[in-house]
Amino acid sequence: MTAHRHREHYLVGLVGEGITVSLTPPMHEAEAAALGLDYEYRTFDLIELGLRAEDVGRVLDEAKRDGFAAMNITHPCKQLVLDLVDELDADAARLQAANLVVFDDGHLIGYNTDWIGFRDGLTVGLPDASFDRVLQIGCGGAGAATAYALLSHGTTRLGLCDVDYQRAQNLAGRMQALFPDQSIVAVPRAALDGGIAGANGVVHATPMGMSHHPGVAFDLSLLRAGAWVSEVVYRPLQTELLRRAEERGHPVLDGGRMAVGQAYASLQIITGTVPDRARMERHFRALVGAEGRSHSGGSSR
C-alpha cells in the first residue's frame, strides 16, 4: 500500500451514480478531522450531473485541474477508470477494477481498497474462524473483491455461485489464474445446497437483503455447526440473513466491516497517515444507527 505525500489541504471526491446518501464522505471527513488534517470531501453524482458513466473521464480531468488529491470511484465506473489512469496498483490490475484514483503530480494511480476492506474485516470480525473451504454467492463487482480477499487470506477451496452461471465460471477462471495453488470452482445453482453444507463459511455478495431488495439467499438449515456467514450489504447492517444466522448460533460478519475497511485503506493511501480503525468503525455505526432511527420515525430498531 503506497502512502502519498503530505498536503496542507486535501480535496477528495467520490464519483458514481446514486451516491448522495453515501456514508463514505462523512467517514473520511470525521476521521481526517480527528487526525488533525485539513480535509474536504465532495460528491459527484453522475445522475444529478446529467452525465453517463462513460463521462467519468471528464470528472477526473476536472478534479485533476482543480487540485484534488484523490477520487474514490464507485458503481458503475470501477472498470471504466482502468483505461484512464497512468498506473495501476498490482491488486487493482489483478481485479481489473479500481475504487480509488490518486493524483500524484498529475500522474493518475488506480487502487482497489474494496478487497482490503473485506480481508481486514475477516481478520477483525471473525478472528477464530476457519477459511479453508468457503462458498460465495454472487460474482459481480463486490463478489470479485470478496473472492480475491478470501483467496489472499488463505482460503484453499472456494466455490462461486451466481444466478448467471457463466459469470461464476468467468470469475472462477480469473481467480484460478491468479491463485494457481488453490481450488476455485463455479458452482451451479443445482449444487448450491451441497456447497453450503460442506463449507466452513458462506459469503453473500448480492444486493438481496438491502432495504429495497428483501430476502434470504439460501436455506440456513444447510449450514454445518459453527459455520460463519458474511454479508456485503450494510443498509441495513443486520440483514434478514444475518439475523437468522445469529439466531441459529452462527458467527456473522456484517457488510459494515468492508465499508469501513475500504475507507480506512483509502484514507491511509491518500494521506500517508494511519487512521484509527476502531474510531472509524464507531463513527460508521453511529451514522447507520442515526439513519435507521430517521427512517423509522425516530424509534430505535
mmCIF file of C-alpha atoms in Angstrom:
data_model
loop_
_atom_site.group_PDB
_atom_site.id
_atom_site.type_symbol
_atom_site.label_atom_id
_atom_site.label_comp_id
_atom_site.label_asym_id
_atom_site.label_seq_id
_atom_site.Cartn_x
_atom_site.Cartn_y
_atom_site.Cartn_z
ATOM 1 C CA MET A 1 0.000 0.000 0.000
ATOM 2 C CA THR A 2 1.632 3.225 -1.170
ATOM 3 C CA ALA A 3 1.337 6.286 1.084
ATOM 4 C CA HIS A 4 1.303 9.631 -0.699
ATOM 5 C CA ARG A 5 2.928 12.876 0.272
ATOM 6 C CA HIS A 6 1.500 15.164 2.905
ATOM 7 C CA ARG A 7 -0.559 18.163 1.748
ATOM 8 C CA GLU A 8 -1.667 21.257 3.601
ATOM 9 C CA HIS A 9 -5.220 20.732 2.309
ATOM 10 C CA TYR A 10 -6.769 17.525 0.995
ATOM 11 C CA LEU A 11 -9.573 17.892 -1.523
ATOM 12 C CA VAL A 12 -11.106 14.479 -2.206
ATOM 13 C CA GLY A 13 -14.169 13.340 -4.119
ATOM 14 C CA LEU A 14 -16.470 10.432 -4.869
ATOM 15 C CA VAL A 15 -17.857 9.790 -8.352
ATOM 16 C CA GLY A 16 -20.613 7.350 -9.261
ATOM 17 C CA GLU A 17 -24.376 7.007 -9.585
ATOM 18 C CA GLY A 18 -26.844 7.497 -6.744
ATOM 19 C CA ILE A 19 -24.195 8.491 -4.213
ATOM 20 C CA THR A 20 -25.782 11.490 -2.497
ATOM 21 C CA VAL A 21 -26.569 9.262 0.515
ATOM 22 C CA SER A 22 -23.127 7.649 0.636
ATOM 23 C CA LEU A 23 -21.565 7.364 4.096
ATOM 24 C CA THR A 24 -18.038 7.484 2.683
ATOM 25 C CA PRO A 25 -17.750 11.323 2.775
ATOM 26 C CA PRO A 26 -18.687 11.714 6.469
ATOM 27 C CA MET A 27 -16.460 8.746 7.377
ATOM 28 C CA HIS A 28 -13.457 10.331 5.652
ATOM 29 C CA GLU A 29 -14.061 13.833 6.971
ATOM 30 C CA ALA A 30 -14.665 12.810 10.589
ATOM 31 C CA GLU A 31 -11.556 10.632 10.784
ATOM 32 C CA ALA A 32 -9.414 13.209 8.978
ATOM 33 C CA ALA A 33 -10.561 15.865 11.476
ATOM 34 C CA ALA A 34 -9.671 13.552 14.358
ATOM 35 C CA LEU A 35 -6.220 13.134 12.812
ATOM 36 C CA GLY A 36 -5.818 16.907 12.582
ATOM 37 C CA LEU A 37 -5.941 17.017 8.783
ATOM 38 C CA ASP A 38 -7.472 19.784 6.672
ATOM 39 C CA TYR A 39 -9.702 17.540 4.564
ATOM 40 C CA GLU A 40 -12.709 18.269 2.339
ATOM 41 C CA TYR A 41 -14.777 15.572 0.628
ATOM 42 C CA ARG A 42 -17.167 16.278 -2.283
ATOM 43 C CA THR A 43 -19.571 14.027 -4.201
ATOM 44 C CA PHE A 44 -20.081 13.922 -7.973
ATOM 45 C CA ASP A 45 -23.310 12.065 -8.671
ATOM 46 C CA LEU A 46 -23.371 11.343 -12.398
ATOM 47 C CA ILE A 47 -27.171 11.139 -12.442
ATOM 48 C CA GLU A 48 -27.578 14.556 -10.845
ATOM 49 C CA LEU A 49 -24.913 15.988 -13.158
ATOM 50 C CA GLY A 50 -26.702 14.577 -16.206
ATOM 51 C CA LEU A 51 -23.619 12.558 -17.179
ATOM 52 C CA ARG A 52 -23.144 8.984 -18.358
ATOM 53 C CA ALA A 53 -20.786 6.529 -16.714
ATOM 54 C CA GLU A 54 -18.549 6.918 -19.763
ATOM 55 C CA ASP A 55 -18.135 10.595 -18.847
ATOM 56 C CA VAL A 56 -16.173 9.718 -15.704
ATOM 57 C CA GLY A 57 -13.006 10.816 -17.528
ATOM 58 C CA ARG A 58 -14.358 14.367 -17.702
ATOM 59 C CA VAL A 59 -14.934 14.365 -13.954
ATOM 60 C CA LEU A 60 -11.408 13.097 -13.308
ATOM 61 C CA ASP A 61 -9.927 15.692 -15.667
ATOM 62 C CA GLU A 62 -11.738 18.497 -13.859
ATOM 63 C CA ALA A 63 -10.714 17.126 -10.465
ATOM 64 C CA LYS A 64 -7.100 16.955 -11.586
ATOM 65 C CA ARG A 65 -7.261 20.520 -12.845
ATOM 66 C CA ASP A 66 -8.900 21.720 -9.619
ATOM 67 C CA GLY A 67 -6.145 20.283 -7.443
ATOM 68 C CA PHE A 68 -7.890 17.247 -5.982
ATOM 69 C CA ALA A 69 -5.703 14.818 -4.072
ATOM 70 C CA ALA A 70 -7.802 11.793 -4.992
ATOM 71 C CA MET A 71 -11.172 10.499 -6.138
ATOM 72 C CA ASN A 72 -12.996 7.465 -4.837
ATOM 73 C CA ILE A 73 -14.771 5.586 -7.630
ATOM 74 C CA THR A 74 -17.964 3.601 -7.277
ATOM 75 C CA HIS A 75 -20.623 1.924 -9.439
ATOM 76 C CA PRO A 76 -20.714 1.950 -12.431
ATOM 77 C CA CYS A 77 -17.228 3.346 -13.062
ATOM 78 C CA LYS A 78 -14.774 0.946 -11.381
ATOM 79 C CA GLN A 79 -13.852 -0.762 -14.645
ATOM 80 C CA LEU A 80 -14.141 2.328 -16.842
ATOM 81 C CA VAL A 81 -11.378 4.172 -14.975
ATOM 82 C CA LEU A 82 -8.868 1.427 -15.788
ATOM 83 C CA ASP A 83 -8.269 2.995 -19.198
ATOM 84 C CA LEU A 84 -7.964 6.489 -17.729
ATOM 85 C CA VAL A 85 -5.161 6.053 -15.202
ATOM 86 C CA ASP A 86 -1.429 6.201 -15.879
ATOM 87 C CA GLU A 87 -0.636 3.396 -13.470
ATOM 88 C CA LEU A 88 -2.493 0.628 -11.651
ATOM 89 C CA ASP A 89 -1.623 -0.798 -8.285
ATOM 90 C CA ALA A 90 -0.902 -4.527 -8.616
ATOM 91 C CA ASP A 91 -4.105 -5.587 -6.838
ATOM 92 C CA ALA A 92 -6.303 -3.258 -8.909
ATOM 93 C CA ALA A 93 -4.681 -4.669 -12.045
ATOM 94 C CA ARG A 94 -5.412 -8.238 -10.936
ATOM 95 C CA LEU A 95 -9.002 -7.386 -10.035
ATOM 96 C CA GLN A 96 -9.499 -5.223 -13.115
ATOM 97 C CA ALA A 97 -11.365 -2.669 -11.008
ATOM 98 C CA ALA A 98 -10.317 0.491 -9.192
ATOM 99 C CA ASN A 99 -12.257 2.303 -6.486
ATOM 100 C CA LEU A 100 -9.610 4.951 -5.791
ATOM 101 C CA VAL A 101 -7.641 7.228 -8.120
ATOM 102 C CA VAL A 102 -4.840 9.276 -6.570
ATOM 103 C CA PHE A 103 -3.440 12.361 -8.312
ATOM 104 C CA ASP A 104 0.310 12.340 -7.780
ATOM 105 C CA ASP A 105 1.926 15.345 -9.518
ATOM 106 C CA GLY A 106 -0.505 14.956 -12.401
ATOM 107 C CA HIS A 107 0.060 11.209 -12.506
ATOM 108 C CA LEU A 108 -3.138 9.164 -12.018
ATOM 109 C CA ILE A 109 -2.697 5.968 -9.989
ATOM 110 C CA GLY A 110 -5.553 3.494 -9.569
ATOM 111 C CA TYR A 111 -6.055 1.340 -6.447
ATOM 112 C CA ASN A 112 -8.600 -1.160 -5.200
ATOM 113 C CA THR A 113 -9.321 -0.968 -1.482
ATOM 114 C CA ASP A 114 -12.598 -2.947 -1.585
ATOM 115 C CA TRP A 115 -10.758 -6.243 -1.260
ATOM 116 C CA ILE A 116 -8.559 -4.859 1.532
ATOM 117 C CA GLY A 117 -11.680 -3.791 3.414
ATOM 118 C CA PHE A 118 -13.177 -7.264 3.217
ATOM 119 C CA ARG A 119 -9.929 -9.062 4.068
ATOM 120 C CA ASP A 120 -9.348 -6.899 7.138
ATOM 121 C CA GLY A 121 -12.967 -7.411 8.154
ATOM 122 C CA LEU A 122 -12.404 -11.169 8.142
ATOM 123 C CA THR A 123 -9.393 -10.747 10.405
ATOM 124 C CA VAL A 124 -11.065 -8.390 12.862
ATOM 125 C CA GLY A 125 -14.620 -9.702 12.753
ATOM 126 C CA LEU A 126 -14.015 -13.455 12.541
ATOM 127 C CA PRO A 127 -10.711 -13.934 14.380
ATOM 128 C CA ASP A 128 -11.212 -17.616 15.253
ATOM 129 C CA ALA A 129 -12.932 -18.768 12.061
ATOM 130 C CA SER A 130 -11.714 -21.315 9.536
ATOM 131 C CA PHE A 131 -11.442 -20.029 5.967
ATOM 132 C CA ASP A 132 -10.281 -23.274 4.397
ATOM 133 C CA ARG A 133 -13.463 -24.098 2.458
ATOM 134 C CA VAL A 134 -15.761 -21.184 1.554
ATOM 135 C CA LEU A 135 -18.870 -20.907 -0.618
ATOM 136 C CA GLN A 136 -19.635 -17.496 -2.114
ATOM 137 C CA ILE A 137 -22.988 -16.456 -3.578
ATOM 138 C CA GLY A 138 -22.716 -13.559 -6.041
ATOM 139 C CA CYS A 139 -19.974 -12.968 -8.602
ATOM 140 C CA GLY A 140 -20.406 -9.334 -9.606
ATOM 141 C CA GLY A 141 -18.124 -6.412 -8.731
ATOM 142 C CA ALA A 142 -18.361 -6.892 -4.963
ATOM 143 C CA GLY A 143 -18.006 -10.640 -5.447
ATOM 144 C CA ALA A 144 -14.738 -10.241 -7.321
ATOM 145 C CA ALA A 145 -13.298 -8.234 -4.418
ATOM 146 C CA THR A 146 -14.508 -10.671 -1.753
ATOM 147 C CA ALA A 147 -13.245 -13.705 -3.700
ATOM 148 C CA TYR A 148 -9.823 -12.098 -4.119
ATOM 149 C CA ALA A 149 -9.762 -11.213 -0.413
ATOM 150 C CA LEU A 150 -10.690 -14.758 0.644
ATOM 151 C CA LEU A 151 -8.012 -16.319 -1.527
ATOM 152 C CA SER A 152 -5.428 -13.782 -0.338
ATOM 153 C CA HIS A 153 -6.481 -14.609 3.232
ATOM 154 C CA GLY A 154 -5.728 -18.299 2.753
ATOM 155 C CA THR A 155 -8.929 -19.952 1.534
ATOM 156 C CA THR A 156 -7.816 -23.155 -0.193
ATOM 157 C CA ARG A 157 -11.171 -24.216 -1.667
ATOM 158 C CA LEU A 158 -13.561 -21.552 -2.927
ATOM 159 C CA GLY A 159 -16.895 -22.294 -4.568
ATOM 160 C CA LEU A 160 -18.504 -19.487 -6.584
ATOM 161 C CA CYS A 161 -22.228 -19.445 -7.326
ATOM 162 C CA ASP A 162 -24.281 -16.899 -9.261
ATOM 163 C CA VAL A 163 -27.691 -16.771 -10.943
ATOM 164 C CA ASP A 164 -25.628 -16.267 -14.112
ATOM 165 C CA TYR A 165 -23.532 -19.442 -14.208
ATOM 166 C CA GLN A 166 -21.304 -18.012 -16.936
ATOM 167 C CA ARG A 167 -20.405 -15.117 -14.668
ATOM 168 C CA ALA A 168 -19.455 -17.583 -11.924
ATOM 169 C CA GLN A 169 -17.319 -19.518 -14.408
ATOM 170 C CA ASN A 170 -15.614 -16.356 -15.608
ATOM 171 C CA LEU A 171 -14.745 -15.224 -12.077
ATOM 172 C CA ALA A 172 -13.550 -18.709 -11.148
ATOM 173 C CA GLY A 173 -11.273 -18.739 -14.193
ATOM 174 C CA ARG A 174 -9.844 -15.318 -13.379
ATOM 175 C CA MET A 175 -9.196 -16.213 -9.756
ATOM 176 C CA GLN A 176 -7.717 -19.603 -10.624
ATOM 177 C CA ALA A 177 -5.173 -17.902 -12.881
ATOM 178 C CA LEU A 178 -4.182 -15.595 -10.011
ATOM 179 C CA PHE A 179 -4.123 -18.332 -7.353
ATOM 180 C CA PRO A 180 -2.978 -21.487 -9.171
ATOM 181 C CA ASP A 181 -2.254 -23.444 -5.977
ATOM 182 C CA GLN A 182 -5.807 -23.029 -4.637
ATOM 183 C CA SER A 183 -9.020 -24.662 -5.838
ATOM 184 C CA ILE A 184 -11.643 -22.282 -7.261
ATOM 185 C CA VAL A 185 -14.743 -23.759 -8.895
ATOM 186 C CA ALA A 186 -18.006 -22.426 -10.309
ATOM 187 C CA VAL A 187 -20.965 -23.994 -8.511
ATOM 188 C CA PRO A 188 -24.231 -24.459 -10.449
ATOM 189 C CA ARG A 189 -27.390 -23.378 -8.625
ATOM 190 C CA ALA A 190 -28.465 -27.005 -8.537
ATOM 191 C CA ALA A 191 -25.361 -27.850 -6.474
ATOM 192 C CA LEU A 192 -25.635 -24.855 -4.118
ATOM 193 C CA ASP A 193 -27.131 -26.787 -1.188
ATOM 194 C CA GLY A 194 -24.274 -29.285 -1.165
ATOM 195 C CA GLY A 195 -21.707 -26.495 -1.412
ATOM 196 C CA ILE A 196 -23.174 -24.723 1.601
ATOM 197 C CA ALA A 197 -23.336 -27.917 3.652
ATOM 198 C CA GLY A 198 -19.633 -28.569 3.069
ATOM 199 C CA ALA A 199 -18.366 -25.044 3.724
ATOM 200 C CA ASN A 200 -16.665 -23.541 6.782
ATOM 201 C CA GLY A 201 -18.297 -20.243 5.849
ATOM 202 C CA VAL A 202 -20.614 -18.599 3.329
ATOM 203 C CA VAL A 203 -20.146 -15.139 1.805
ATOM 204 C CA HIS A 204 -23.255 -13.460 0.440
ATOM 205 C CA ALA A 205 -22.297 -10.878 -2.199
ATOM 206 C CA THR A 206 -25.560 -9.939 -3.935
ATOM 207 C CA PRO A 207 -27.921 -6.974 -3.312
ATOM 208 C CA MET A 208 -30.509 -9.263 -1.666
ATOM 209 C CA GLY A 209 -31.124 -8.110 1.881
ATOM 210 C CA MET A 210 -30.916 -4.405 1.121
ATOM 211 C CA SER A 211 -33.832 -2.314 2.382
ATOM 212 C CA HIS A 212 -35.418 -2.212 -1.084
ATOM 213 C CA HIS A 213 -34.464 -5.799 -2.003
ATOM 214 C CA PRO A 214 -35.516 -8.012 0.929
ATOM 215 C CA GLY A 215 -34.994 -11.745 1.101
ATOM 216 C CA VAL A 216 -32.607 -14.507 2.115
ATOM 217 C CA ALA A 217 -30.333 -16.080 -0.494
ATOM 218 C CA PHE A 218 -30.151 -19.615 0.882
ATOM 219 C CA ASP A 219 -31.551 -22.063 3.425
ATOM 220 C CA LEU A 220 -29.609 -21.564 6.653
ATOM 221 C CA SER A 221 -30.522 -25.018 7.925
ATOM 222 C CA LEU A 222 -27.941 -26.312 5.439
ATOM 223 C CA LEU A 223 -25.048 -24.722 7.347
ATOM 224 C CA ARG A 224 -22.779 -27.014 9.320
ATOM 225 C CA ALA A 225 -22.379 -26.326 13.047
ATOM 226 C CA GLY A 226 -20.024 -23.396 13.627
ATOM 227 C CA ALA A 227 -20.030 -22.208 10.024
ATOM 228 C CA TRP A 228 -19.863 -18.440 9.657
ATOM 229 C CA VAL A 229 -21.915 -16.138 7.408
ATOM 230 C CA SER A 230 -20.741 -12.863 5.873
ATOM 231 C CA GLU A 231 -22.587 -10.052 4.074
ATOM 232 C CA VAL A 232 -21.518 -7.181 1.821
ATOM 233 C CA VAL A 233 -24.828 -5.328 2.336
ATOM 234 C CA TYR A 234 -24.718 -2.700 5.104
ATOM 235 C CA ARG A 235 -28.078 -0.990 4.671
ATOM 236 C CA PRO A 236 -29.344 -2.422 6.960
ATOM 237 C CA LEU A 237 -26.346 -3.669 8.960
ATOM 238 C CA GLN A 238 -28.349 -6.621 10.215
ATOM 239 C CA THR A 239 -29.947 -8.175 7.169
ATOM 240 C CA GLU A 240 -32.529 -10.922 7.466
ATOM 241 C CA LEU A 241 -29.795 -13.395 6.541
ATOM 242 C CA LEU A 242 -27.535 -12.300 9.382
ATOM 243 C CA ARG A 243 -30.409 -12.122 11.872
ATOM 244 C CA ARG A 244 -31.445 -15.697 11.131
ATOM 245 C CA ALA A 245 -27.828 -16.907 11.162
ATOM 246 C CA GLU A 246 -27.233 -15.351 14.580
ATOM 247 C CA GLU A 247 -30.440 -16.889 15.913
ATOM 248 C CA ARG A 248 -29.086 -20.270 14.844
ATOM 249 C CA GLY A 249 -25.797 -19.605 16.663
ATOM 250 C CA HIS A 250 -23.538 -18.943 13.680
ATOM 251 C CA PRO A 251 -20.743 -16.323 13.773
ATOM 252 C CA VAL A 252 -21.579 -13.440 11.407
ATOM 253 C CA LEU A 253 -19.751 -10.589 9.695
ATOM 254 C CA ASP A 254 -21.870 -7.656 8.550
ATOM 255 C CA GLY A 255 -21.200 -5.500 5.493
ATOM 256 C CA GLY A 256 -20.130 -2.563 7.626
ATOM 257 C CA ARG A 257 -16.697 -4.125 8.137
ATOM 258 C CA MET A 258 -15.989 -3.977 4.393
ATOM 259 C CA ALA A 259 -17.380 -0.427 4.089
ATOM 260 C CA VAL A 260 -15.189 0.847 6.922
ATOM 261 C CA GLY A 261 -12.177 -1.141 5.757
ATOM 262 C CA GLN A 262 -12.162 0.277 2.245
ATOM 263 C CA ALA A 263 -12.497 3.816 3.622
ATOM 264 C CA TYR A 264 -9.706 3.185 6.138
ATOM 265 C CA ALA A 265 -7.352 1.928 3.414
ATOM 266 C CA SER A 266 -8.269 4.760 1.038
ATOM 267 C CA LEU A 267 -7.662 7.421 3.684
ATOM 268 C CA GLN A 268 -4.275 5.924 4.515
ATOM 269 C CA ILE A 269 -3.227 5.794 0.854
ATOM 270 C CA ILE A 270 -4.375 9.365 0.207
ATOM 271 C CA THR A 271 -2.781 10.990 3.255
ATOM 272 C CA GLY A 272 0.040 8.685 4.329
ATOM 273 C CA THR A 273 -1.402 8.888 7.850
ATOM 274 C CA VAL A 274 -2.615 5.779 9.679
ATOM 275 C CA PRO A 275 -6.275 6.216 10.697
ATOM 276 C CA ASP A 276 -7.827 4.778 13.857
ATOM 277 C CA ARG A 277 -9.856 1.807 12.610
ATOM 278 C CA ALA A 278 -11.869 1.363 15.814
ATOM 279 C CA ARG A 279 -12.809 5.038 15.830
ATOM 280 C CA MET A 280 -13.907 4.841 12.181
ATOM 281 C CA GLU A 281 -15.961 1.755 12.998
ATOM 282 C CA ARG A 282 -17.725 3.514 15.882
ATOM 283 C CA HIS A 283 -18.479 6.558 13.756
ATOM 284 C CA PHE A 284 -19.777 4.482 10.852
ATOM 285 C CA ARG A 285 -22.114 2.504 13.096
ATOM 286 C CA ALA A 286 -23.366 5.712 14.686
ATOM 287 C CA LEU A 287 -24.126 7.067 11.203
ATOM 288 C CA VAL A 288 -26.013 3.919 10.210
ATOM 289 C CA GLY A 289 -27.869 3.915 13.519
ATOM 290 C CA ALA A 290 -28.930 7.547 13.100
ATOM 291 C CA GLU A 291 -30.040 6.786 9.541
ATOM 292 C CA GLY A 292 -32.126 3.857 10.785
ATOM 293 C CA ARG A 293 -33.804 5.949 13.502
ATOM 294 C CA SER A 294 -34.616 8.648 10.962
ATOM 295 C CA HIS A 295 -36.204 6.154 8.570
ATOM 296 C CA SER A 296 -38.288 4.617 11.348
ATOM 297 C CA GLY A 297 -39.719 7.934 12.522
ATOM 298 C CA GLY A 298 -37.328 8.382 15.397
ATOM 299 C CA SER A 299 -37.782 4.994 17.017
ATOM 300 C CA SER A 300 -34.809 2.725 17.565
ATOM 301 C CA ARG A 301 -34.579 -0.696 15.955
#
